[in-house]
Amino acid sequence: MDNSPTKTLAAKIAVIIPAFNEEQSIVSVVNAVSNISNTAGIKLVPVVVNDCSTDNTALVLKETSAVLLDLPVNLGIGGAVQTGILYALENNFDFAVQVDGDGQHPAQFIPDLVNAALNQKVDVVVGSRFMTKDGFLSTKTRRAGIKWFYLLNRFLTGTRVLDATSGFRLFNRNAIRLMADNYPDDYPEPEAIVLFSRAGLKIAEIPVKMKEREGGVSSIRGFSTLYYMWKVSLGIIFTYFRKIK
Amino acid sequence: MEKVQIIAVATSLLFLGYISFLIYRGRLREEYALIWIVCTLVLIVFSVWREGLEVLARLFGVVEPPNLVFTGAIFAILVYLLHLSVSVSKLQVQNKKLAQEIALLRQKSDPSKS
Protein backbone atom coordinates (compact mmCIF):
# COMPACT_ATOMS: atom_id res chain seq x y z
CA MET A 1 0.00 0.00 0.00
CA ASP A 2 1.02 3.59 -0.62
CA ASN A 3 -0.16 4.94 2.69
CA SER A 4 3.27 5.19 4.22
CA PRO A 5 3.84 8.64 5.69
CA THR A 6 7.00 9.18 3.65
CA LYS A 7 5.01 8.98 0.45
CA THR A 8 2.60 11.57 1.78
CA LEU A 9 5.46 13.79 2.90
CA ALA A 10 7.13 13.75 -0.48
CA ALA A 11 4.02 14.72 -2.39
CA LYS A 12 3.82 18.29 -3.65
CA ILE A 13 0.29 19.55 -3.04
CA ALA A 14 -1.20 22.80 -4.33
CA VAL A 15 -4.26 24.06 -2.49
CA ILE A 16 -6.18 26.04 -5.09
CA ILE A 17 -8.40 28.69 -3.55
CA PRO A 18 -10.58 30.54 -6.07
CA ALA A 19 -11.55 33.92 -4.64
CA PHE A 20 -13.93 36.58 -5.84
CA ASN A 21 -14.46 39.40 -3.34
CA GLU A 22 -13.49 37.33 -0.31
CA GLU A 23 -11.45 39.94 1.60
CA GLN A 24 -13.23 39.02 4.85
CA SER A 25 -12.44 35.32 4.80
CA ILE A 26 -9.51 34.71 2.45
CA VAL A 27 -6.70 35.33 4.95
CA SER A 28 -8.11 32.93 7.53
CA VAL A 29 -8.61 30.30 4.81
CA VAL A 30 -4.99 30.66 3.68
CA ASN A 31 -3.71 30.61 7.26
CA ALA A 32 -5.74 27.50 8.07
CA VAL A 33 -4.12 25.75 5.09
CA SER A 34 -0.64 26.85 6.21
CA ASN A 35 -1.31 25.61 9.75
CA ILE A 36 -2.37 22.18 8.51
CA SER A 37 0.74 22.14 6.36
CA ASN A 38 2.88 22.70 9.45
CA THR A 39 1.12 20.31 11.82
CA ALA A 40 -0.05 17.39 9.66
CA GLY A 41 3.34 16.74 8.10
CA ILE A 42 2.25 17.31 4.51
CA LYS A 43 3.51 20.08 2.30
CA LEU A 44 0.65 22.29 1.16
CA VAL A 45 1.16 25.33 -1.04
CA PRO A 46 -1.81 27.71 -0.94
CA VAL A 47 -2.48 29.06 -4.44
CA VAL A 48 -5.11 31.80 -4.44
CA VAL A 49 -6.69 32.65 -7.78
CA ASN A 50 -8.03 36.18 -7.52
CA ASP A 51 -10.87 36.27 -10.05
CA CYS A 52 -10.63 40.01 -10.66
CA SER A 53 -12.11 40.93 -7.28
CA THR A 54 -13.36 44.48 -6.83
CA ASP A 55 -12.51 44.50 -3.12
CA ASN A 56 -9.15 44.18 -1.35
CA THR A 57 -8.78 40.40 -1.81
CA ALA A 58 -5.42 40.77 -3.58
CA LEU A 59 -4.15 43.34 -1.09
CA VAL A 60 -4.90 41.38 2.10
CA LEU A 61 -3.12 38.35 0.61
CA LYS A 62 0.23 40.14 0.46
CA GLU A 63 0.62 39.48 4.19
CA THR A 64 0.28 35.73 3.68
CA SER A 65 2.47 32.99 2.22
CA ALA A 66 0.01 32.25 -0.59
CA VAL A 67 0.98 32.14 -4.25
CA LEU A 68 -1.24 34.73 -5.89
CA LEU A 69 -2.59 34.28 -9.41
CA ASP A 70 -4.20 37.56 -10.40
CA LEU A 71 -6.69 37.27 -13.26
CA PRO A 72 -7.02 40.45 -15.35
CA VAL A 73 -10.70 39.76 -16.13
CA ASN A 74 -13.39 37.87 -14.25
CA LEU A 75 -13.59 34.30 -15.56
CA GLY A 76 -16.02 32.71 -13.12
CA ILE A 77 -15.29 29.83 -10.75
CA GLY A 78 -14.46 27.28 -13.47
CA GLY A 79 -11.96 29.47 -15.27
CA ALA A 80 -10.41 30.50 -11.94
CA VAL A 81 -9.97 26.91 -10.72
CA GLN A 82 -8.53 25.98 -14.10
CA THR A 83 -5.95 28.76 -13.71
CA GLY A 84 -4.82 27.16 -10.46
CA ILE A 85 -4.79 23.77 -12.19
CA LEU A 86 -2.55 25.18 -14.95
CA TYR A 87 -0.21 26.49 -12.25
CA ALA A 88 -0.13 23.06 -10.58
CA LEU A 89 0.55 21.38 -13.93
CA GLU A 90 3.34 23.79 -14.88
CA ASN A 91 5.02 23.53 -11.50
CA ASN A 92 4.84 19.74 -11.32
CA PHE A 93 2.57 19.36 -8.32
CA ASP A 94 1.50 15.78 -7.54
CA PHE A 95 -1.89 16.80 -6.22
CA ALA A 96 -4.18 19.79 -6.33
CA VAL A 97 -6.85 20.39 -3.70
CA GLN A 98 -9.66 22.82 -4.39
CA VAL A 99 -10.88 24.80 -1.39
CA ASP A 100 -13.46 27.58 -1.53
CA GLY A 101 -12.30 31.06 -0.57
CA ASP A 102 -15.29 31.71 1.67
CA GLY A 103 -14.29 29.40 4.51
CA GLN A 104 -16.86 26.64 3.87
CA HIS A 105 -14.25 23.93 3.56
CA PRO A 106 -12.27 23.32 6.78
CA ALA A 107 -8.60 22.76 5.98
CA GLN A 108 -8.37 20.05 8.65
CA PHE A 109 -9.93 17.59 6.16
CA ILE A 110 -7.23 18.10 3.51
CA PRO A 111 -5.03 15.29 4.94
CA ASP A 112 -8.09 12.99 4.76
CA LEU A 113 -8.50 13.80 1.06
CA VAL A 114 -4.80 13.10 0.44
CA ASN A 115 -4.89 9.83 2.36
CA ALA A 116 -8.00 8.69 0.50
CA ALA A 117 -6.27 9.32 -2.84
CA LEU A 118 -3.21 7.35 -1.75
CA ASN A 119 -4.98 4.49 0.00
CA GLN A 120 -7.86 3.95 -2.39
CA LYS A 121 -5.69 4.63 -5.48
CA VAL A 122 -8.18 7.01 -7.05
CA ASP A 123 -7.66 10.08 -9.24
CA VAL A 124 -10.25 12.36 -7.70
CA VAL A 125 -11.47 12.60 -4.11
CA VAL A 126 -14.65 14.53 -3.34
CA GLY A 127 -15.33 15.83 0.17
CA SER A 128 -18.98 15.06 0.84
CA ARG A 129 -21.44 16.61 3.30
CA PHE A 130 -23.93 13.79 2.94
CA MET A 131 -22.02 10.68 3.96
CA THR A 132 -22.33 11.32 7.66
CA LYS A 133 -24.86 14.16 7.37
CA ASP A 134 -22.79 16.21 9.77
CA GLY A 135 -22.09 19.94 9.79
CA PHE A 136 -23.71 22.51 7.48
CA LEU A 137 -25.90 20.68 4.98
CA SER A 138 -27.37 23.57 2.97
CA THR A 139 -31.09 24.18 2.47
CA LYS A 140 -33.78 21.66 1.56
CA THR A 141 -34.25 22.95 -2.00
CA ARG A 142 -30.53 22.84 -2.61
CA ARG A 143 -30.32 19.30 -1.33
CA ALA A 144 -33.11 18.35 -3.75
CA GLY A 145 -31.08 19.85 -6.59
CA ILE A 146 -27.98 17.97 -5.47
CA LYS A 147 -30.01 14.73 -5.40
CA TRP A 148 -31.08 15.38 -9.00
CA PHE A 149 -27.44 15.74 -10.09
CA TYR A 150 -26.62 12.53 -8.25
CA LEU A 151 -29.35 10.65 -10.11
CA LEU A 152 -28.40 12.19 -13.46
CA ASN A 153 -24.73 11.32 -13.00
CA ARG A 154 -25.55 7.81 -11.83
CA PHE A 155 -27.87 7.26 -14.80
CA LEU A 156 -25.32 8.47 -17.37
CA THR A 157 -22.04 7.14 -16.05
CA GLY A 158 -22.91 4.87 -13.13
CA THR A 159 -20.79 7.07 -10.88
CA ARG A 160 -22.22 7.47 -7.42
CA VAL A 161 -21.19 10.81 -6.00
CA LEU A 162 -23.63 11.96 -3.33
CA ASP A 163 -22.35 15.52 -3.16
CA ALA A 164 -21.78 16.36 -6.83
CA THR A 165 -21.85 20.11 -6.13
CA SER A 166 -19.10 19.94 -3.52
CA GLY A 167 -16.14 22.09 -4.53
CA PHE A 168 -13.96 20.50 -1.85
CA ARG A 169 -11.92 18.12 -3.99
CA LEU A 170 -8.54 16.61 -4.57
CA PHE A 171 -7.10 15.88 -7.99
CA ASN A 172 -4.05 13.83 -8.87
CA ARG A 173 -1.75 14.34 -11.84
CA ASN A 174 -4.11 12.50 -14.25
CA ALA A 175 -7.04 14.69 -13.24
CA ILE A 176 -4.90 17.84 -13.37
CA ARG A 177 -3.81 17.04 -16.92
CA LEU A 178 -7.44 16.42 -17.95
CA MET A 179 -8.72 19.61 -16.31
CA ALA A 180 -6.03 21.78 -17.90
CA ASP A 181 -7.75 21.27 -21.27
CA ASN A 182 -11.33 20.44 -20.28
CA TYR A 183 -13.13 22.30 -17.56
CA PRO A 184 -16.50 24.06 -17.64
CA ASP A 185 -16.65 27.82 -16.96
CA ASP A 186 -19.67 28.30 -14.73
CA TYR A 187 -20.84 25.94 -11.98
CA PRO A 188 -18.30 23.30 -13.02
CA GLU A 189 -18.57 20.76 -10.19
CA PRO A 190 -21.43 18.44 -11.23
CA GLU A 191 -20.31 18.49 -14.87
CA ALA A 192 -16.76 17.65 -13.88
CA ILE A 193 -17.94 14.38 -12.28
CA VAL A 194 -19.21 13.21 -15.69
CA LEU A 195 -16.01 14.46 -17.30
CA PHE A 196 -13.85 12.44 -14.90
CA SER A 197 -15.92 9.29 -15.40
CA ARG A 198 -15.85 9.62 -19.16
CA ALA A 199 -12.07 10.03 -19.07
CA GLY A 200 -11.82 6.82 -17.08
CA LEU A 201 -10.65 8.45 -13.86
CA LYS A 202 -11.57 6.86 -10.54
CA ILE A 203 -13.50 8.94 -8.04
CA ALA A 204 -13.82 8.40 -4.29
CA GLU A 205 -15.99 10.30 -1.87
CA ILE A 206 -15.10 10.85 1.78
CA PRO A 207 -17.11 12.48 4.56
CA VAL A 208 -16.27 16.04 5.53
CA LYS A 209 -17.97 18.57 7.74
CA MET A 210 -18.63 21.87 5.99
CA LYS A 211 -19.27 25.22 7.57
CA GLU A 212 -21.53 28.05 6.61
CA ARG A 213 -19.68 30.66 4.58
CA GLU A 214 -17.71 33.15 6.67
CA GLY A 215 -18.21 36.04 4.29
CA GLY A 216 -19.48 36.94 0.82
CA VAL A 217 -22.64 35.62 -0.83
CA SER A 218 -23.34 32.45 -2.81
CA SER A 219 -23.21 32.84 -6.56
CA ILE A 220 -26.39 30.78 -6.81
CA ARG A 221 -29.46 32.52 -5.44
CA GLY A 222 -32.90 33.80 -6.43
CA PHE A 223 -33.88 33.51 -10.07
CA SER A 224 -30.46 32.28 -11.05
CA THR A 225 -31.31 28.97 -9.31
CA LEU A 226 -33.49 27.98 -12.27
CA TYR A 227 -30.82 29.02 -14.73
CA TYR A 228 -28.29 27.08 -12.68
CA MET A 229 -30.29 23.84 -12.69
CA TRP A 230 -30.98 24.16 -16.43
CA LYS A 231 -27.41 25.07 -17.36
CA VAL A 232 -25.79 22.35 -15.24
CA SER A 233 -28.21 19.61 -16.35
CA LEU A 234 -27.57 20.52 -19.98
CA GLY A 235 -23.84 20.69 -19.26
CA ILE A 236 -23.87 17.22 -17.71
CA ILE A 237 -25.71 15.72 -20.68
CA PHE A 238 -23.47 17.40 -23.25
CA THR A 239 -20.32 16.52 -21.36
CA TYR A 240 -21.47 12.91 -21.54
CA PHE A 241 -21.53 13.03 -25.36
CA ARG A 242 -18.69 15.47 -26.00
CA LYS A 243 -15.31 14.32 -27.18
CA ILE A 244 -12.61 14.86 -24.58
CA LYS A 245 -9.59 16.85 -25.75
CA MET B 1 -37.75 52.21 -63.78
CA GLU B 2 -40.21 53.38 -61.21
CA LYS B 3 -39.49 55.74 -58.36
CA VAL B 4 -39.50 53.02 -55.69
CA GLN B 5 -37.04 50.96 -57.73
CA ILE B 6 -34.66 53.86 -58.08
CA ILE B 7 -34.79 54.51 -54.33
CA ALA B 8 -34.22 50.82 -53.55
CA VAL B 9 -31.30 50.50 -55.95
CA ALA B 10 -29.76 53.74 -54.69
CA THR B 11 -30.07 52.67 -51.03
CA SER B 12 -28.57 49.25 -51.79
CA LEU B 13 -25.67 50.82 -53.64
CA LEU B 14 -25.04 53.22 -50.76
CA PHE B 15 -25.05 50.26 -48.37
CA LEU B 16 -22.64 48.37 -50.64
CA GLY B 17 -20.41 51.44 -50.73
CA TYR B 18 -20.41 51.68 -46.94
CA ILE B 19 -19.48 47.99 -46.59
CA SER B 20 -16.61 48.48 -49.05
CA PHE B 21 -15.50 51.50 -47.01
CA LEU B 22 -15.54 49.46 -43.77
CA ILE B 23 -13.45 46.69 -45.37
CA TYR B 24 -11.08 49.27 -46.87
CA ARG B 25 -10.52 50.84 -43.44
CA GLY B 26 -10.02 47.41 -41.87
CA ARG B 27 -13.02 47.74 -39.55
CA LEU B 28 -14.91 44.76 -40.95
CA ARG B 29 -13.37 41.36 -41.54
CA GLU B 30 -13.83 39.92 -45.03
CA GLU B 31 -15.55 36.79 -43.70
CA TYR B 32 -18.35 38.94 -42.27
CA ALA B 33 -18.33 41.30 -45.25
CA LEU B 34 -19.15 38.43 -47.60
CA ILE B 35 -22.62 37.86 -46.15
CA TRP B 36 -23.40 41.59 -46.21
CA ILE B 37 -22.32 41.93 -49.83
CA VAL B 38 -24.45 38.94 -50.84
CA CYS B 39 -27.46 40.43 -49.03
CA THR B 40 -27.00 43.76 -50.79
CA LEU B 41 -26.67 42.11 -54.20
CA VAL B 42 -29.91 40.20 -53.58
CA LEU B 43 -31.63 43.49 -52.71
CA ILE B 44 -30.35 45.08 -55.93
CA VAL B 45 -31.46 42.13 -58.07
CA PHE B 46 -35.00 42.27 -56.70
CA SER B 47 -35.12 46.07 -56.96
CA VAL B 48 -34.46 45.84 -60.68
CA TRP B 49 -36.34 42.62 -61.44
CA ARG B 50 -39.73 43.45 -59.94
CA GLU B 51 -41.59 40.31 -61.07
CA GLY B 52 -38.81 38.22 -59.56
CA LEU B 53 -40.47 38.00 -56.18
CA GLU B 54 -43.73 36.71 -57.66
CA VAL B 55 -41.86 34.17 -59.78
CA LEU B 56 -40.03 32.87 -56.71
CA ALA B 57 -43.20 32.85 -54.58
CA ARG B 58 -44.96 30.73 -57.20
CA LEU B 59 -41.94 28.44 -57.35
CA PHE B 60 -42.07 27.82 -53.57
CA GLY B 61 -45.86 27.66 -53.50
CA VAL B 62 -46.22 30.79 -51.35
CA VAL B 63 -49.57 32.55 -51.95
CA GLU B 64 -48.59 36.03 -50.73
CA PRO B 65 -45.16 36.99 -52.13
CA PRO B 66 -44.29 39.36 -49.21
CA ASN B 67 -44.55 36.38 -46.85
CA LEU B 68 -41.69 34.79 -48.76
CA VAL B 69 -39.62 37.89 -48.09
CA PHE B 70 -40.35 37.78 -44.36
CA THR B 71 -39.75 34.04 -44.04
CA GLY B 72 -36.53 34.21 -46.01
CA ALA B 73 -35.26 37.28 -44.18
CA ILE B 74 -36.06 35.95 -40.69
CA PHE B 75 -34.43 32.61 -41.48
CA ALA B 76 -31.32 34.35 -42.78
CA ILE B 77 -31.17 36.53 -39.66
CA LEU B 78 -31.48 33.49 -37.37
CA VAL B 79 -28.68 31.69 -39.20
CA TYR B 80 -26.51 34.77 -38.97
CA LEU B 81 -27.26 35.18 -35.24
CA LEU B 82 -26.26 31.57 -34.67
CA HIS B 83 -23.05 32.24 -36.54
CA LEU B 84 -22.39 35.22 -34.26
CA SER B 85 -23.08 33.11 -31.13
CA VAL B 86 -20.50 30.62 -32.37
CA SER B 87 -18.02 33.44 -32.95
CA VAL B 88 -18.64 34.84 -29.46
CA SER B 89 -18.17 31.39 -27.89
CA LYS B 90 -14.87 31.02 -29.71
CA LEU B 91 -13.75 34.47 -28.56
CA GLN B 92 -14.70 33.58 -24.99
CA VAL B 93 -12.49 30.50 -25.05
CA GLN B 94 -9.58 32.49 -26.48
CA ASN B 95 -10.17 35.28 -23.98
CA LYS B 96 -10.12 32.82 -21.08
CA LYS B 97 -6.85 31.26 -22.23
CA LEU B 98 -5.24 34.68 -22.54
CA ALA B 99 -6.43 35.78 -19.09
CA GLN B 100 -5.09 32.59 -17.53
CA GLU B 101 -1.78 32.97 -19.29
CA ILE B 102 -1.51 36.57 -18.06
CA ALA B 103 -2.20 35.51 -14.46
CA LEU B 104 0.50 32.81 -14.66
CA LEU B 105 3.01 35.17 -16.29
CA ARG B 106 2.31 37.90 -13.72
CA GLN B 107 3.06 35.43 -10.96
CA LYS B 108 6.23 34.27 -12.71
CA SER B 109 7.51 37.76 -13.41
CA ASP B 110 7.02 39.03 -9.89
CA PRO B 111 6.97 36.19 -7.35
CA SER B 112 7.70 38.64 -4.52
CA LYS B 113 4.14 39.90 -4.83
CA SER B 114 2.75 36.45 -4.19
Coordinates of C-alpha atoms in Angstrom, one line a residue:
Chain A
M1 CA 0.0 0.0 0.0
D2 CA 1.0 3.6 -0.6
N3 CA -0.2 4.9 2.7
S4 CA 3.3 5.2 4.2
P5 CA 3.8 8.6 5.7
T6 CA 7.0 9.2 3.6
K7 CA 5.0 9.0 0.4
T8 CA 2.6 11.6 1.8
L9 CA 5.5 13.8 2.9
A10 CA 7.1 13.7 -0.5
A11 CA 4.0 14.7 -2.4
K12 CA 3.8 18.3 -3.6
I13 CA 0.3 19.5 -3.0
A14 CA -1.2 22.8 -4.3
V15 CA -4.3 24.1 -2.5
I16 CA -6.2 26.0 -5.1
I17 CA -8.4 28.7 -3.5
P18 CA -10.6 30.5 -6.1
A19 CA -11.5 33.9 -4.6
F20 CA -13.9 36.6 -5.8
N21 CA -14.5 39.4 -3.3
E22 CA -13.5 37.3 -0.3
E23 CA -11.5 39.9 1.6
Q24 CA -13.2 39.0 4.8
S25 CA -12.4 35.3 4.8
I26 CA -9.5 34.7 2.5
V27 CA -6.7 35.3 5.0
S28 CA -8.1 32.9 7.5
V29 CA -8.6 30.3 4.8
V30 CA -5.0 30.7 3.7
N31 CA -3.7 30.6 7.3
A32 CA -5.7 27.5 8.1
V33 CA -4.1 25.7 5.1
S34 CA -0.6 26.9 6.2
N35 CA -1.3 25.6 9.8
I36 CA -2.4 22.2 8.5
S37 CA 0.7 22.1 6.4
N38 CA 2.9 22.7 9.4
T39 CA 1.1 20.3 11.8
A40 CA 0.0 17.4 9.7
G41 CA 3.3 16.7 8.1
I42 CA 2.3 17.3 4.5
K43 CA 3.5 20.1 2.3
L44 CA 0.7 22.3 1.2
V45 CA 1.2 25.3 -1.0
P46 CA -1.8 27.7 -0.9
V47 CA -2.5 29.1 -4.4
V48 CA -5.1 31.8 -4.4
V49 CA -6.7 32.6 -7.8
N50 CA -8.0 36.2 -7.5
D51 CA -10.9 36.3 -10.1
C52 CA -10.6 40.0 -10.7
S53 CA -12.1 40.9 -7.3
T54 CA -13.4 44.5 -6.8
D55 CA -12.5 44.5 -3.1
N56 CA -9.2 44.2 -1.4
T57 CA -8.8 40.4 -1.8
A58 CA -5.4 40.8 -3.6
L59 CA -4.1 43.3 -1.1
V60 CA -4.9 41.4 2.1
L61 CA -3.1 38.4 0.6
K62 CA 0.2 40.1 0.5
E63 CA 0.6 39.5 4.2
T64 CA 0.3 35.7 3.7
S65 CA 2.5 33.0 2.2
A66 CA 0.0 32.2 -0.6
V67 CA 1.0 32.1 -4.2
L68 CA -1.2 34.7 -5.9
L69 CA -2.6 34.3 -9.4
D70 CA -4.2 37.6 -10.4
L71 CA -6.7 37.3 -13.3
P72 CA -7.0 40.5 -15.3
V73 CA -10.7 39.8 -16.1
N74 CA -13.4 37.9 -14.3
L75 CA -13.6 34.3 -15.6
G76 CA -16.0 32.7 -13.1
I77 CA -15.3 29.8 -10.8
G78 CA -14.5 27.3 -13.5
G79 CA -12.0 29.5 -15.3
A80 CA -10.4 30.5 -11.9
V81 CA -10.0 26.9 -10.7
Q82 CA -8.5 26.0 -14.1
T83 CA -6.0 28.8 -13.7
G84 CA -4.8 27.2 -10.5
I85 CA -4.8 23.8 -12.2
L86 CA -2.5 25.2 -14.9
Y87 CA -0.2 26.5 -12.3
A88 CA -0.1 23.1 -10.6
L89 CA 0.6 21.4 -13.9
E90 CA 3.3 23.8 -14.9
N91 CA 5.0 23.5 -11.5
N92 CA 4.8 19.7 -11.3
F93 CA 2.6 19.4 -8.3
D94 CA 1.5 15.8 -7.5
F95 CA -1.9 16.8 -6.2
A96 CA -4.2 19.8 -6.3
V97 CA -6.8 20.4 -3.7
Q98 CA -9.7 22.8 -4.4
V99 CA -10.9 24.8 -1.4
D100 CA -13.5 27.6 -1.5
G101 CA -12.3 31.1 -0.6
D102 CA -15.3 31.7 1.7
G103 CA -14.3 29.4 4.5
Q104 CA -16.9 26.6 3.9
H105 CA -14.3 23.9 3.6
P106 CA -12.3 23.3 6.8
A107 CA -8.6 22.8 6.0
Q108 CA -8.4 20.1 8.6
F109 CA -9.9 17.6 6.2
I110 CA -7.2 18.1 3.5
P111 CA -5.0 15.3 4.9
D112 CA -8.1 13.0 4.8
L113 CA -8.5 13.8 1.1
V114 CA -4.8 13.1 0.4
N115 CA -4.9 9.8 2.4
A116 CA -8.0 8.7 0.5
A117 CA -6.3 9.3 -2.8
L118 CA -3.2 7.4 -1.7
N119 CA -5.0 4.5 0.0
Q120 CA -7.9 3.9 -2.4
K121 CA -5.7 4.6 -5.5
V122 CA -8.2 7.0 -7.0
D123 CA -7.7 10.1 -9.2
V124 CA -10.3 12.4 -7.7
V125 CA -11.5 12.6 -4.1
V126 CA -14.7 14.5 -3.3
G127 CA -15.3 15.8 0.2
S128 CA -19.0 15.1 0.8
R129 CA -21.4 16.6 3.3
F130 CA -23.9 13.8 2.9
M131 CA -22.0 10.7 4.0
T132 CA -22.3 11.3 7.7
K133 CA -24.9 14.2 7.4
D134 CA -22.8 16.2 9.8
G135 CA -22.1 19.9 9.8
F136 CA -23.7 22.5 7.5
L137 CA -25.9 20.7 5.0
S138 CA -27.4 23.6 3.0
T139 CA -31.1 24.2 2.5
K140 CA -33.8 21.7 1.6
T141 CA -34.3 23.0 -2.0
R142 CA -30.5 22.8 -2.6
R143 CA -30.3 19.3 -1.3
A144 CA -33.1 18.3 -3.8
G145 CA -31.1 19.9 -6.6
I146 CA -28.0 18.0 -5.5
K147 CA -30.0 14.7 -5.4
W148 CA -31.1 15.4 -9.0
F149 CA -27.4 15.7 -10.1
Y150 CA -26.6 12.5 -8.3
L151 CA -29.3 10.7 -10.1
L152 CA -28.4 12.2 -13.5
N153 CA -24.7 11.3 -13.0
R154 CA -25.5 7.8 -11.8
F155 CA -27.9 7.3 -14.8
L156 CA -25.3 8.5 -17.4
T157 CA -22.0 7.1 -16.1
G158 CA -22.9 4.9 -13.1
T159 CA -20.8 7.1 -10.9
R160 CA -22.2 7.5 -7.4
V161 CA -21.2 10.8 -6.0
L162 CA -23.6 12.0 -3.3
D163 CA -22.4 15.5 -3.2
A164 CA -21.8 16.4 -6.8
T165 CA -21.9 20.1 -6.1
S166 CA -19.1 19.9 -3.5
G167 CA -16.1 22.1 -4.5
F168 CA -14.0 20.5 -1.8
R169 CA -11.9 18.1 -4.0
L170 CA -8.5 16.6 -4.6
F171 CA -7.1 15.9 -8.0
N172 CA -4.1 13.8 -8.9
R173 CA -1.8 14.3 -11.8
N174 CA -4.1 12.5 -14.2
A175 CA -7.0 14.7 -13.2
I176 CA -4.9 17.8 -13.4
R177 CA -3.8 17.0 -16.9
L178 CA -7.4 16.4 -17.9
M179 CA -8.7 19.6 -16.3
A180 CA -6.0 21.8 -17.9
D181 CA -7.7 21.3 -21.3
N182 CA -11.3 20.4 -20.3
Y183 CA -13.1 22.3 -17.6
P184 CA -16.5 24.1 -17.6
D185 CA -16.6 27.8 -17.0
D186 CA -19.7 28.3 -14.7
Y187 CA -20.8 25.9 -12.0
P188 CA -18.3 23.3 -13.0
E189 CA -18.6 20.8 -10.2
P190 CA -21.4 18.4 -11.2
E191 CA -20.3 18.5 -14.9
A192 CA -16.8 17.6 -13.9
I193 CA -17.9 14.4 -12.3
V194 CA -19.2 13.2 -15.7
L195 CA -16.0 14.5 -17.3
F196 CA -13.8 12.4 -14.9
S197 CA -15.9 9.3 -15.4
R198 CA -15.8 9.6 -19.2
A199 CA -12.1 10.0 -19.1
G200 CA -11.8 6.8 -17.1
L201 CA -10.6 8.5 -13.9
K202 CA -11.6 6.9 -10.5
I203 CA -13.5 8.9 -8.0
A204 CA -13.8 8.4 -4.3
E205 CA -16.0 10.3 -1.9
I206 CA -15.1 10.9 1.8
P207 CA -17.1 12.5 4.6
V208 CA -16.3 16.0 5.5
K209 CA -18.0 18.6 7.7
M210 CA -18.6 21.9 6.0
K211 CA -19.3 25.2 7.6
E212 CA -21.5 28.1 6.6
R213 CA -19.7 30.7 4.6
E214 CA -17.7 33.1 6.7
G215 CA -18.2 36.0 4.3
G216 CA -19.5 36.9 0.8
V217 CA -22.6 35.6 -0.8
S218 CA -23.3 32.5 -2.8
S219 CA -23.2 32.8 -6.6
I220 CA -26.4 30.8 -6.8
R221 CA -29.5 32.5 -5.4
G222 CA -32.9 33.8 -6.4
F223 CA -33.9 33.5 -10.1
S224 CA -30.5 32.3 -11.1
T225 CA -31.3 29.0 -9.3
L226 CA -33.5 28.0 -12.3
Y227 CA -30.8 29.0 -14.7
Y228 CA -28.3 27.1 -12.7
M229 CA -30.3 23.8 -12.7
W230 CA -31.0 24.2 -16.4
K231 CA -27.4 25.1 -17.4
V232 CA -25.8 22.4 -15.2
S233 CA -28.2 19.6 -16.3
L234 CA -27.6 20.5 -20.0
G235 CA -23.8 20.7 -19.3
I236 CA -23.9 17.2 -17.7
I237 CA -25.7 15.7 -20.7
F238 CA -23.5 17.4 -23.3
T239 CA -20.3 16.5 -21.4
Y240 CA -21.5 12.9 -21.5
F241 CA -21.5 13.0 -25.4
R242 CA -18.7 15.5 -26.0
K243 CA -15.3 14.3 -27.2
I244 CA -12.6 14.9 -24.6
K245 CA -9.6 16.9 -25.8
Chain B
M1 CA -37.7 52.2 -63.8
E2 CA -40.2 53.4 -61.2
K3 CA -39.5 55.7 -58.4
V4 CA -39.5 53.0 -55.7
Q5 CA -37.0 51.0 -57.7
I6 CA -34.7 53.9 -58.1
I7 CA -34.8 54.5 -54.3
A8 CA -34.2 50.8 -53.5
V9 CA -31.3 50.5 -55.9
A10 CA -29.8 53.7 -54.7
T11 CA -30.1 52.7 -51.0
S12 CA -28.6 49.3 -51.8
L13 CA -25.7 50.8 -53.6
L14 CA -25.0 53.2 -50.8
F15 CA -25.1 50.3 -48.4
L16 CA -22.6 48.4 -50.6
G17 CA -20.4 51.4 -50.7
Y18 CA -20.4 51.7 -46.9
I19 CA -19.5 48.0 -46.6
S20 CA -16.6 48.5 -49.1
F21 CA -15.5 51.5 -47.0
L22 CA -15.5 49.5 -43.8
I23 CA -13.4 46.7 -45.4
Y24 CA -11.1 49.3 -46.9
R25 CA -10.5 50.8 -43.4
G26 CA -10.0 47.4 -41.9
R27 CA -13.0 47.7 -39.5
L28 CA -14.9 44.8 -41.0
R29 CA -13.4 41.4 -41.5
E30 CA -13.8 39.9 -45.0
E31 CA -15.5 36.8 -43.7
Y32 CA -18.3 38.9 -42.3
A33 CA -18.3 41.3 -45.2
L34 CA -19.2 38.4 -47.6
I35 CA -22.6 37.9 -46.1
W36 CA -23.4 41.6 -46.2
I37 CA -22.3 41.9 -49.8
V38 CA -24.4 38.9 -50.8
C39 CA -27.5 40.4 -49.0
T40 CA -27.0 43.8 -50.8
L41 CA -26.7 42.1 -54.2
V42 CA -29.9 40.2 -53.6
L43 CA -31.6 43.5 -52.7
I44 CA -30.4 45.1 -55.9
V45 CA -31.5 42.1 -58.1
F46 CA -35.0 42.3 -56.7
S47 CA -35.1 46.1 -57.0
V48 CA -34.5 45.8 -60.7
W49 CA -36.3 42.6 -61.4
R50 CA -39.7 43.5 -59.9
E51 CA -41.6 40.3 -61.1
G52 CA -38.8 38.2 -59.6
L53 CA -40.5 38.0 -56.2
E54 CA -43.7 36.7 -57.7
V55 CA -41.9 34.2 -59.8
L56 CA -40.0 32.9 -56.7
A57 CA -43.2 32.8 -54.6
R58 CA -45.0 30.7 -57.2
L59 CA -41.9 28.4 -57.3
F60 CA -42.1 27.8 -53.6
G61 CA -45.9 27.7 -53.5
V62 CA -46.2 30.8 -51.3
V63 CA -49.6 32.5 -51.9
E64 CA -48.6 36.0 -50.7
P65 CA -45.2 37.0 -52.1
P66 CA -44.3 39.4 -49.2
N67 CA -44.5 36.4 -46.8
L68 CA -41.7 34.8 -48.8
V69 CA -39.6 37.9 -48.1
F70 CA -40.4 37.8 -44.4
T71 CA -39.8 34.0 -44.0
G72 CA -36.5 34.2 -46.0
A73 CA -35.3 37.3 -44.2
I74 CA -36.1 35.9 -40.7
F75 CA -34.4 32.6 -41.5
A76 CA -31.3 34.4 -42.8
I77 CA -31.2 36.5 -39.7
L78 CA -31.5 33.5 -37.4
V79 CA -28.7 31.7 -39.2
Y80 CA -26.5 34.8 -39.0
L81 CA -27.3 35.2 -35.2
L82 CA -26.3 31.6 -34.7
H83 CA -23.0 32.2 -36.5
L84 CA -22.4 35.2 -34.3
S85 CA -23.1 33.1 -31.1
V86 CA -20.5 30.6 -32.4
S87 CA -18.0 33.4 -33.0
V88 CA -18.6 34.8 -29.5
S89 CA -18.2 31.4 -27.9
K90 CA -14.9 31.0 -29.7
L91 CA -13.8 34.5 -28.6
Q92 CA -14.7 33.6 -25.0
V93 CA -12.5 30.5 -25.0
Q94 CA -9.6 32.5 -26.5
N95 CA -10.2 35.3 -24.0
K96 CA -10.1 32.8 -21.1
K97 CA -6.9 31.3 -22.2
L98 CA -5.2 34.7 -22.5
A99 CA -6.4 35.8 -19.1
Q100 CA -5.1 32.6 -17.5
E101 CA -1.8 33.0 -19.3
I102 CA -1.5 36.6 -18.1
A103 CA -2.2 35.5 -14.5
L104 CA 0.5 32.8 -14.7
L105 CA 3.0 35.2 -16.3
R106 CA 2.3 37.9 -13.7
Q107 CA 3.1 35.4 -11.0
K108 CA 6.2 34.3 -12.7
S109 CA 7.5 37.8 -13.4
D110 CA 7.0 39.0 -9.9
P111 CA 7.0 36.2 -7.4
S112 CA 7.7 38.6 -4.5
K113 CA 4.1 39.9 -4.8
S114 CA 2.8 36.5 -4.2

